[in-house]
Amino acid sequence: MKKKTIIIISAIAVIAIGGLLVSNVMKDKDKTIDFKTATADTGYLSNTVTATGTLQAIQTVEVGTQVSGRIKKLYVDFNSHVKKGEVLAKIDEEPLRLSLDQARATLDNAKAELKYQKANYERLKPLYEKQLISQTDYDQAVYNYEQAKANVISAQSGYDKSKTNLDYATIYSPIDGVVLNRAVDEGQTVAASFNTPTLFTIANDLTQMQVEANVDEADIGQVRDGQRVEFTVDAYPDMKFAGTVTEIRLEPVTTNNVVTFTVIISAPNPDKKLLPGMTASATIFVKESNDALKVPVQALLFKPDPKLMQAYMSQLPENDRPRKAAMAIEPNKGKTLSPSGEKQDENGQKEQHVWVKDGVMLHPVTVKTGINDGTDVQILSGLKKGEKVVLSMSEKKLADNSSEEARSPFMPTPPGRRNKNKK
């Protein structure tokens, strides 16, 4: 009885193990390894730096006055086009003319005094040589003569200054351009005692503008003279304007502990749509290629899972299995390692790899990369156009094409299902 019980238990165990094995085999057959790939292709690729700035005229001059007085007449207004040397305004000249007349009188008096002292000196000099007058009288004559000459020079300077101030009462345009701002009105009094008040702001040519863009210190190392720029302004959100980097100013600008550098971007403005003071959002193309061989950045990040790779190989026919794929999971063994454990090439640069799928074959390729825009990356060497790179691999359950489910041959079949399967 005891022996019979042992035999029954053993038979049940064998049946259970067999059913489990068959179940696992059928389970593996229900799954496959799915690869997501992309084809290496050519196209446009660029690296950019973004910045914001303000539009300005290339040359802007603030016209002021060096003399105080009342604005007697204005000859230009806002947006007036002016030529170099054109009269912009006049300050009341009457007080300045009175000062000039006074200076002229002082000069005439000094000249008369000089004439008298010179004659006195020339008369006493021969008498002194004959010792007919004392040394003191002669020295006094020389002193008076020299002082008279100095007084003439001082009076002449005063006269010239008064004449110049009178000339300054007429304000001329220093350049050809457009009046952007008029800061005074007729009848207004301006005082130039401590600083020069600004009367007009003139921009030389609004068909040639520039953007003063603020570039972050982290990006300034990529910016170079001559790089292409596209920018937009809020006034025309659907339009893109073209420009070129013309200057990188070395002086840093610190605002709230953020360091930026000013980059000057030329901005042709033939239609005069761009106006001074507009805010520009600029994109500087630091690197670009119109015919770059590119793949998704995800291809550089892909690393095959050893378990999925083993399962993939086990599903292939014996004569198609890439036996070297197992060795290729750790590509290019023997390369130099950096302190962080990353493989390096002979130049000490970090190596990058993509996995290429050629039919059923899957193998890694060492590539040299270039421009990376965050979505696609340029491949400089290692790949050819048309090759498929792997982006990801995953285990996928096959679709059930028949109504018969995988089941153990040792397990009983429900009556209804048995009849259904026989049809």
GROMACS .gro file of C-alpha atoms in nm:
model
  423
    1MET     CA    1   0.000   0.000   0.000
    2LYS     CA    2   0.280   0.233   0.094
    3LYS     CA    3   0.471   0.150  -0.226
    4LYS     CA    4   0.160   0.218  -0.436
    5THR     CA    5   0.117   0.560  -0.274
    6ILE     CA    6   0.477   0.655  -0.355
    7ILE     CA    7   0.429   0.554  -0.719
    8ILE     CA    8   0.114   0.767  -0.749
    9ILE     CA    9   0.285   1.070  -0.594
   10SER     CA   10   0.585   1.031  -0.828
   11ALA     CA   11   0.357   1.010  -1.132
   12ILE     CA   12   0.176   1.326  -1.030
   13ALA     CA   13   0.509   1.509  -0.983
   14VAL     CA   14   0.632   1.401  -1.327
   15ILE     CA   15   0.306   1.517  -1.485
   16ALA     CA   16   0.329   1.854  -1.307
   17ILE     CA   17   0.694   1.911  -1.408
   18GLY     CA   18   0.616   1.817  -1.764
   19GLY     CA   19   0.324   2.053  -1.773
   20LEU     CA   20   0.538   2.336  -1.638
   21LEU     CA   21   0.808   2.275  -1.898
   22VAL     CA   22   0.558   2.267  -2.181
   23SER     CA   23   0.395   2.581  -2.042
   24ASN     CA   24   0.731   2.767  -2.036
   25VAL     CA   25   0.812   2.654  -2.389
   26MET     CA   26   0.476   2.773  -2.517
   27LYS     CA   27   0.518   3.097  -2.321
   28ASP     CA   28   0.854   3.170  -2.489
   29LYS     CA   29   0.701   3.097  -2.827
   30ASP     CA   30   0.435   3.356  -2.759
   31LYS     CA   31   0.697   3.633  -2.726
   32THR     CA   32   0.948   3.798  -2.959
   33ILE     CA   33   1.211   4.073  -2.938
   34ASP     CA   34   1.096   4.395  -3.099
   35PHE     CA   35   1.347   4.655  -3.224
   36LYS     CA   36   1.275   5.023  -3.281
   37THR     CA   37   1.514   5.152  -3.549
   38ALA     CA   38   1.588   5.466  -3.746
   39THR     CA   39   1.762   5.510  -4.081
   40ALA     CA   40   2.072   5.728  -4.108
   41ASP     CA   41   1.985   6.006  -4.351
   42THR     CA   42   2.116   6.345  -4.460
   43GLY     CA   43   1.953   6.678  -4.385
   44TYR     CA   44   1.990   7.015  -4.220
   45LEU     CA   45   2.132   7.031  -3.867
   46SER     CA   46   2.243   7.320  -3.648
   47ASN     CA   47   2.361   7.423  -3.304
   48THR     CA   48   2.225   7.755  -3.184
   49VAL     CA   49   2.259   8.007  -2.902
   50THR     CA   50   1.959   8.217  -2.805
   51ALA     CA   51   1.971   8.570  -2.667
   52THR     CA   52   1.757   8.878  -2.628
   53GLY     CA   53   1.856   9.233  -2.702
   54THR     CA   54   1.750   9.578  -2.811
   55LEU     CA   55   1.749   9.727  -3.159
   56GLN     CA   56   1.951  10.044  -3.200
   57ALA     CA   57   2.069  10.261  -3.484
   58ILE     CA   58   2.434  10.202  -3.571
   59GLN     CA   59   2.516  10.563  -3.480
   60THR     CA   60   2.302  10.770  -3.245
   61VAL     CA   61   2.409  11.122  -3.147
   62GLU     CA   62   2.267  11.328  -2.862
   63VAL     CA   63   2.284  11.694  -2.963
   64GLY     CA   64   2.316  11.940  -2.674
   65THR     CA   65   2.409  12.300  -2.609
   66GLN     CA   66   2.720  12.449  -2.454
   67VAL     CA   67   2.557  12.782  -2.367
   68SER     CA   68   2.261  12.870  -2.150
   69GLY     CA   69   1.964  13.067  -2.269
   70ARG     CA   70   1.610  13.064  -2.398
   71ILE     CA   71   1.516  12.852  -2.700
   72LYS     CA   72   1.416  13.118  -2.952
   73LYS     CA   73   1.340  12.902  -3.255
   74LEU     CA   74   1.310  12.531  -3.341
   75TYR     CA   75   1.355  12.427  -3.702
   76VAL     CA   76   1.300  12.049  -3.675
   77ASP     CA   77   1.061  11.814  -3.499
   78PHE     CA   78   1.025  11.443  -3.427
   79ASN     CA   79   1.107  11.219  -3.727
   80SER     CA   80   1.252  11.509  -3.926
   81HIS     CA   81   1.519  11.410  -4.177
   82VAL     CA   82   1.821  11.634  -4.142
   83LYS     CA   83   2.153  11.684  -4.318
   84LYS     CA   84   2.491  11.746  -4.161
   85GLY     CA   85   2.530  12.120  -4.088
   86GLU     CA   86   2.156  12.192  -4.103
   87VAL     CA   87   2.025  12.437  -3.839
   88LEU     CA   88   1.819  12.259  -3.574
   89ALA     CA   89   1.748  12.540  -3.329
   90LYS     CA   90   1.856  12.884  -3.213
   91ILE     CA   91   1.907  13.016  -2.863
   92ASP     CA   92   1.834  13.384  -2.786
   93GLU     CA   93   2.152  13.565  -2.894
   94GLU     CA   94   2.094  13.904  -2.727
   95PRO     CA   95   2.268  13.828  -2.394
   96LEU     CA   96   2.554  13.668  -2.583
   97ARG     CA   97   2.593  13.969  -2.811
   98LEU     CA   98   2.614  14.198  -2.508
   99SER     CA   99   2.889  13.978  -2.364
  100LEU     CA  100   3.071  13.995  -2.697
  101ASP     CA  101   3.049  14.375  -2.704
  102GLN     CA  102   3.184  14.393  -2.350
  103ALA     CA  103   3.472  14.164  -2.440
  104ARG     CA  104   3.550  14.376  -2.746
  105ALA     CA  105   3.567  14.690  -2.530
  106THR     CA  106   3.798  14.517  -2.283
  107LEU     CA  107   4.022  14.411  -2.570
  108ASP     CA  108   4.036  14.764  -2.716
  109ASN     CA  109   4.125  14.904  -2.373
  110ALA     CA  110   4.403  14.647  -2.332
  111LYS     CA  111   4.543  14.732  -2.674
  112ALA     CA  112   4.544  15.104  -2.592
  113GLU     CA  113   4.723  15.040  -2.264
  114LEU     CA  114   4.979  14.826  -2.445
  115LYS     CA  115   5.043  15.101  -2.696
  116TYR     CA  116   5.105  15.355  -2.419
  117GLN     CA  117   5.330  15.126  -2.214
  118LYS     CA  118   5.529  15.032  -2.520
  119ALA     CA  119   5.592  15.399  -2.606
  120ASN     CA  120   5.692  15.471  -2.245
  121TYR     CA  121   5.933  15.180  -2.241
  122GLU     CA  122   6.095  15.281  -2.569
  123ARG     CA  123   6.140  15.639  -2.439
  124LEU     CA  124   6.302  15.540  -2.108
  125LYS     CA  125   6.529  15.269  -2.245
  126PRO     CA  126   6.784  15.510  -2.411
  127LEU     CA  127   6.788  15.728  -2.100
  128TYR     CA  128   6.864  15.422  -1.888
  129GLU     CA  129   7.147  15.320  -2.120
  130LYS     CA  130   7.300  15.669  -2.073
  131GLN     CA  131   7.242  15.634  -1.698
  132LEU     CA  132   7.016  15.935  -1.691
  133ILE     CA  133   6.738  15.753  -1.496
  134SER     CA  134   6.748  15.518  -1.205
  135GLN     CA  135   6.729  15.141  -1.223
  136THR     CA  136   6.395  15.149  -1.041
  137ASP     CA  137   6.230  15.373  -1.299
  138TYR     CA  138   6.353  15.153  -1.580
  139ASP     CA  139   6.235  14.830  -1.413
  140GLN     CA  140   5.891  14.981  -1.357
  141ALA     CA  141   5.864  15.069  -1.727
  142VAL     CA  142   5.960  14.713  -1.829
  143TYR     CA  143   5.707  14.566  -1.586
  144ASN     CA  144   5.424  14.788  -1.712
  145TYR     CA  145   5.504  14.702  -2.072
  146GLU     CA  146   5.504  14.323  -2.012
  147GLN     CA  147   5.186  14.342  -1.810
  148ALA     CA  148   5.014  14.535  -2.089
  149LYS     CA  149   5.107  14.262  -2.338
  150ALA     CA  150   4.961  13.994  -2.106
  151ASN     CA  151   4.643  14.195  -2.063
  152VAL     CA  152   4.598  14.209  -2.438
  153ILE     CA  153   4.630  13.831  -2.465
  154SER     CA  154   4.376  13.782  -2.184
  155ALA     CA  155   4.134  14.030  -2.338
  156GLN     CA  156   4.172  13.864  -2.678
  157SER     CA  157   4.085  13.525  -2.522
  158GLY     CA  158   3.778  13.671  -2.355
  159TYR     CA  159   3.667  13.819  -2.683
  160ASP     CA  160   3.718  13.490  -2.872
  161LYS     CA  161   3.522  13.301  -2.604
  162SER     CA  162   3.231  13.542  -2.625
  163LYS     CA  163   3.232  13.515  -3.002
  164THR     CA  164   3.238  13.133  -2.983
  165ASN     CA  165   2.948  13.135  -2.737
  166LEU     CA  166   2.752  13.348  -2.978
  167ASP     CA  167   2.822  13.095  -3.251
  168TYR     CA  168   2.705  12.815  -3.016
  169ALA     CA  169   2.366  12.985  -2.996
  170THR     CA  170   2.290  12.824  -3.332
  171ILE     CA  171   2.253  12.444  -3.303
  172TYR     CA  172   2.361  12.246  -3.610
  173SER     CA  173   2.313  11.880  -3.696
  174PRO     CA  174   2.643  11.690  -3.664
  175ILE     CA  175   2.535  11.404  -3.895
  176ASP     CA  176   2.286  11.306  -4.163
  177GLY     CA  177   1.995  11.125  -4.006
  178VAL     CA  178   1.651  11.127  -3.847
  179VAL     CA  179   1.546  11.314  -3.534
  180LEU     CA  180   1.435  11.046  -3.287
  181ASN     CA  181   1.370  11.278  -2.996
  182ARG     CA  182   1.318  11.648  -2.933
  183ALA     CA  183   1.364  11.728  -2.565
  184VAL     CA  184   1.287  12.105  -2.565
  185ASP     CA  185   1.018  12.345  -2.681
  186GLU     CA  186   1.034  12.701  -2.802
  187GLY     CA  187   1.057  12.946  -2.514
  188GLN     CA  188   1.212  12.692  -2.280
  189THR     CA  189   1.526  12.797  -2.096
  190VAL     CA  190   1.822  12.558  -2.092
  191ALA     CA  191   2.108  12.581  -1.844
  192ALA     CA  192   2.452  12.450  -1.936
  193SER     CA  193   2.624  12.548  -1.612
  194PHE     CA  194   2.713  12.199  -1.480
  195ASN     CA  195   2.630  11.963  -1.766
  196THR     CA  196   2.529  11.973  -2.128
  197PRO     CA  197   2.152  11.940  -2.167
  198THR     CA  198   2.034  11.717  -2.452
  199LEU     CA  199   1.814  11.895  -2.705
  200PHE     CA  200   1.782  11.634  -2.981
  201THR     CA  201   1.863  11.266  -3.040
  202ILE     CA  202   1.954  11.188  -3.401
  203ALA     CA  203   2.002  10.843  -3.558
  204ASN     CA  204   2.218  10.842  -3.868
  205ASP     CA  205   2.051  10.571  -4.085
  206LEU     CA  206   1.747  10.361  -3.996
  207THR     CA  207   1.799  10.133  -4.297
  208GLN     CA  208   2.100   9.986  -4.115
  209MET     CA  209   2.025   9.880  -3.758
  210GLN     CA  210   2.199   9.666  -3.499
  211VAL     CA  211   2.092   9.443  -3.212
  212GLU     CA  212   2.273   9.471  -2.881
  213ALA     CA  213   2.214   9.115  -2.757
  214ASN     CA  214   2.298   8.986  -2.409
  215VAL     CA  215   2.459   8.641  -2.433
  216ASP     CA  216   2.504   8.428  -2.124
  217GLU     CA  217   2.860   8.356  -2.013
  218ALA     CA  218   2.798   7.981  -2.061
  219ASP     CA  219   2.732   8.036  -2.433
  220ILE     CA  220   2.968   8.320  -2.522
  221GLY     CA  221   3.254   8.079  -2.599
  222GLN     CA  222   3.063   7.947  -2.900
  223VAL     CA  223   2.989   8.286  -3.055
  224ARG     CA  224   3.219   8.416  -3.331
  225ASP     CA  225   3.223   8.713  -3.567
  226GLY     CA  226   3.047   8.645  -3.896
  227GLN     CA  227   2.798   8.388  -3.765
  228ARG     CA  228   2.449   8.395  -3.912
  229VAL     CA  229   2.164   8.522  -3.694
  230GLU     CA  230   1.786   8.513  -3.717
  231PHE     CA  231   1.572   8.725  -3.486
  232THR     CA  232   1.211   8.822  -3.431
  233VAL     CA  233   1.039   9.122  -3.276
  234ASP     CA  234   0.702   9.139  -3.105
  235ALA     CA  235   0.570   9.384  -3.364
  236TYR     CA  236   0.602   9.120  -3.641
  237PRO     CA  237   0.580   8.779  -3.466
  238ASP     CA  238   0.544   8.587  -3.794
  239MET     CA  239   0.849   8.743  -3.960
  240LYS     CA  240   1.213   8.645  -3.923
  241PHE     CA  241   1.484   8.904  -3.979
  242ALA     CA  242   1.839   8.817  -4.079
  243GLY     CA  243   2.160   8.948  -3.928
  244THR     CA  244   2.529   8.877  -3.871
  245VAL     CA  245   2.748   8.886  -3.561
  246THR     CA  246   2.983   9.183  -3.607
  247GLU     CA  247   3.130   9.241  -3.259
  248ILE     CA  248   3.172   9.066  -2.924
  249ARG     CA  249   3.234   9.321  -2.651
  250LEU     CA  250   3.476   9.211  -2.383
  251GLU     CA  251   3.327   9.403  -2.093
  252PRO     CA  252   3.101   9.178  -1.882
  253VAL     CA  253   2.759   9.296  -1.764
  254THR     CA  254   2.647   9.164  -1.424
  255THR     CA  255   2.278   9.180  -1.336
  256ASN     CA  256   2.150   9.002  -1.022
  257ASN     CA  257   2.469   8.792  -1.015
  258VAL     CA  258   2.410   8.681  -1.376
  259VAL     CA  259   2.703   8.757  -1.608
  260THR     CA  260   2.635   8.832  -1.973
  261PHE     CA  261   2.834   8.974  -2.262
  262THR     CA  262   2.709   9.218  -2.525
  263VAL     CA  263   2.711   9.085  -2.880
  264ILE     CA  264   2.650   9.331  -3.165
  265ILE     CA  265   2.442   9.191  -3.452
  266SER     CA  266   2.403   9.382  -3.776
  267ALA     CA  267   2.040   9.408  -3.890
  268PRO     CA  268   1.968   9.542  -4.241
  269ASN     CA  269   1.638   9.729  -4.238
  270PRO     CA  270   1.558   9.833  -4.597
  271ASP     CA  271   1.182   9.844  -4.532
  272LYS     CA  272   1.230  10.040  -4.208
  273LYS     CA  273   1.003   9.801  -4.021
  274LEU     CA  274   1.252   9.773  -3.737
  275LEU     CA  275   1.249  10.068  -3.501
  276PRO     CA  276   1.500  10.173  -3.234
  277GLY     CA  277   1.421  10.031  -2.891
  278MET     CA  278   1.238   9.718  -3.011
  279THR     CA  279   1.314   9.398  -2.820
  280ALA     CA  280   1.466   9.129  -3.040
  281SER     CA  281   1.475   8.754  -2.968
  282ALA     CA  282   1.785   8.634  -3.153
  283THR     CA  283   1.903   8.287  -3.254
  284ILE     CA  284   2.275   8.269  -3.332
  285PHE     CA  285   2.373   7.973  -3.552
  286VAL     CA  286   2.709   7.873  -3.406
  287LYS     CA  287   2.730   7.555  -3.620
  288GLU     CA  288   2.518   7.440  -3.908
  289SER     CA  289   2.527   7.194  -4.196
  290ASN     CA  290   2.284   7.158  -4.486
  291ASP     CA  291   2.391   6.805  -4.575
  292ALA     CA  292   2.469   6.637  -4.244
  293LEU     CA  293   2.443   6.259  -4.200
  294LYS     CA  294   2.226   6.235  -3.889
  295VAL     CA  295   2.055   5.988  -3.659
  296PRO     CA  296   1.836   6.041  -3.351
  297VAL     CA  297   2.027   6.118  -3.030
  298GLN     CA  298   1.847   5.818  -2.877
  299ALA     CA  299   2.072   5.591  -3.087
  300LEU     CA  300   2.377   5.702  -2.885
  301LEU     CA  301   2.200   5.622  -2.558
  302PHE     CA  302   2.091   5.270  -2.654
  303LYS     CA  303   2.262   4.974  -2.486
  304PRO     CA  304   2.123   4.621  -2.547
  305ASP     CA  305   1.995   4.425  -2.252
  306PRO     CA  306   2.197   4.098  -2.226
  307LYS     CA  307   1.890   3.892  -2.134
  308LEU     CA  308   1.686   4.027  -2.424
  309MET     CA  309   1.983   3.976  -2.655
  310GLN     CA  310   2.013   3.613  -2.543
  311ALA     CA  311   1.639   3.560  -2.594
  312TYR     CA  312   1.664   3.718  -2.941
  313MET     CA  313   1.947   3.485  -3.039
  314SER     CA  314   1.761   3.179  -2.910
  315GLN     CA  315   1.466   3.254  -3.137
  316LEU     CA  316   1.676   3.269  -3.453
  317PRO     CA  317   1.737   2.957  -3.666
  318GLU     CA  318   2.066   2.788  -3.587
  319ASN     CA  319   2.228   2.885  -3.916
  320ASP     CA  320   2.126   3.255  -3.881
  321ARG     CA  321   2.231   3.321  -3.525
  322PRO     CA  322   2.501   3.587  -3.502
  323ARG     CA  323   2.721   3.402  -3.259
  324LYS     CA  324   2.951   3.698  -3.224
  325ALA     CA  325   2.669   3.918  -3.094
  326ALA     CA  326   2.723   3.794  -2.740
  327MET     CA  327   3.081   3.918  -2.755
  328ALA     CA  328   2.971   4.245  -2.910
  329ILE     CA  329   2.763   4.341  -2.605
  330GLU     CA  330   3.090   4.482  -2.467
  331PRO     CA  331   3.233   4.638  -2.785
  332ASN     CA  332   3.595   4.729  -2.853
  333LYS     CA  333   3.747   4.560  -2.549
  334GLY     CA  334   4.100   4.664  -2.475
  335LYS     CA  335   4.043   5.037  -2.526
  336THR     CA  336   4.182   5.288  -2.279
  337LEU     CA  337   3.951   5.378  -1.993
  338SER     CA  338   3.912   5.724  -1.851
  339PRO     CA  339   3.910   5.775  -1.470
  340SER     CA  340   3.530   5.756  -1.486
  341GLY     CA  341   3.545   5.419  -1.659
  342GLU     CA  342   3.441   5.546  -2.004
  343LYS     CA  343   3.625   5.418  -2.311
  344GLN     CA  344   3.848   5.667  -2.491
  345ASP     CA  345   3.994   5.680  -2.840
  346GLU     CA  346   4.358   5.742  -2.925
  347ASN     CA  347   4.304   6.119  -2.884
  348GLY     CA  348   4.164   6.081  -2.535
  349GLN     CA  349   3.811   6.165  -2.648
  350LYS     CA  350   3.510   5.979  -2.512
  351GLU     CA  351   3.404   5.705  -2.752
  352GLN     CA  352   3.045   5.686  -2.868
  353HIS     CA  353   2.867   5.391  -3.021
  354VAL     CA  354   2.550   5.311  -3.208
  355TRP     CA  355   2.408   4.966  -3.273
  356VAL     CA  356   2.342   4.880  -3.635
  357LYS     CA  357   2.080   4.623  -3.737
  358ASP     CA  358   2.163   4.454  -4.067
  359GLY     CA  359   1.897   4.196  -4.132
  360VAL     CA  360   1.909   3.971  -3.828
  361MET     CA  361   2.260   4.084  -3.741
  362LEU     CA  362   2.307   4.334  -3.460
  363HIS     CA  363   2.649   4.486  -3.400
  364PRO     CA  364   2.797   4.803  -3.247
  365VAL     CA  365   2.977   5.071  -3.447
  366THR     CA  366   3.211   5.336  -3.309
  367VAL     CA  367   3.112   5.677  -3.445
  368LYS     CA  368   3.248   6.029  -3.441
  369THR     CA  369   2.978   6.290  -3.380
  370GLY     CA  370   2.941   6.655  -3.469
  371ILE     CA  371   2.646   6.890  -3.442
  372ASN     CA  372   2.389   6.793  -3.180
  373ASP     CA  373   2.060   6.984  -3.163
  374GLY     CA  374   1.914   6.773  -2.882
  375THR     CA  375   1.696   6.568  -3.118
  376ASP     CA  376   1.936   6.456  -3.392
  377VAL     CA  377   2.313   6.424  -3.394
  378GLN     CA  378   2.552   6.453  -3.688
  379ILE     CA  379   2.763   6.145  -3.766
  380LEU     CA  380   3.101   6.244  -3.905
  381SER     CA  381   3.236   5.890  -3.943
  382GLY     CA  382   3.142   5.530  -3.869
  383LEU     CA  383   2.803   5.515  -4.046
  384LYS     CA  384   2.675   5.527  -4.401
  385LYS     CA  385   2.354   5.670  -4.534
  386GLY     CA  386   2.073   5.414  -4.527
  387GLU     CA  387   2.206   5.204  -4.239
  388LYS     CA  388   1.956   5.128  -3.965
  389VAL     CA  389   2.048   5.215  -3.608
  390VAL     CA  390   1.870   5.067  -3.306
  391LEU     CA  391   1.688   5.306  -3.076
  392SER     CA  392   1.539   5.052  -2.834
  393MET     CA  393   1.460   4.683  -2.792
  394SER     CA  394   1.178   4.527  -2.596
  395GLU     CA  395   0.999   4.200  -2.538
  396LYS     CA  396   0.670   4.182  -2.727
  397LYS     CA  397   0.387   3.928  -2.704
  398LEU     CA  398   0.279   3.779  -3.035
  399ALA     CA  399  -0.079   3.821  -3.150
  400ASP     CA  400  -0.299   3.511  -3.105
  401ASN     CA  401  -0.392   3.413  -3.461
  402SER     CA  402  -0.591   3.098  -3.366
  403SER     CA  403  -0.860   3.026  -3.116
  404GLU     CA  404  -0.659   2.741  -2.964
  405GLU     CA  405  -0.469   2.843  -2.651
  406ALA     CA  406  -0.140   2.696  -2.546
  407ARG     CA  407  -0.210   2.428  -2.284
  408SER     CA  408  -0.047   2.127  -2.125
  409PRO     CA  409  -0.128   1.794  -2.299
  410PHE     CA  410  -0.161   1.642  -1.955
  411MET     CA  411  -0.439   1.877  -1.846
  412PRO     CA  412  -0.802   1.790  -1.924
  413THR     CA  413  -0.991   2.000  -2.180
  414PRO     CA  414  -1.330   2.148  -2.092
  415PRO     CA  415  -1.608   1.969  -2.284
  416GLY     CA  416  -1.737   2.275  -2.468
  417ARG     CA  417  -1.392   2.384  -2.581
  418ARG     CA  418  -1.298   2.035  -2.710
  419ASN     CA  419  -1.585   2.028  -2.953
  420LYS     CA  420  -1.515   2.382  -3.065
  421ASN     CA  421  -1.153   2.306  -3.146
  422LYS     CA  422  -1.246   2.004  -3.354
  423LYS     CA  423  -1.453   2.210  -3.595
   0.00000   0.00000   0.00000
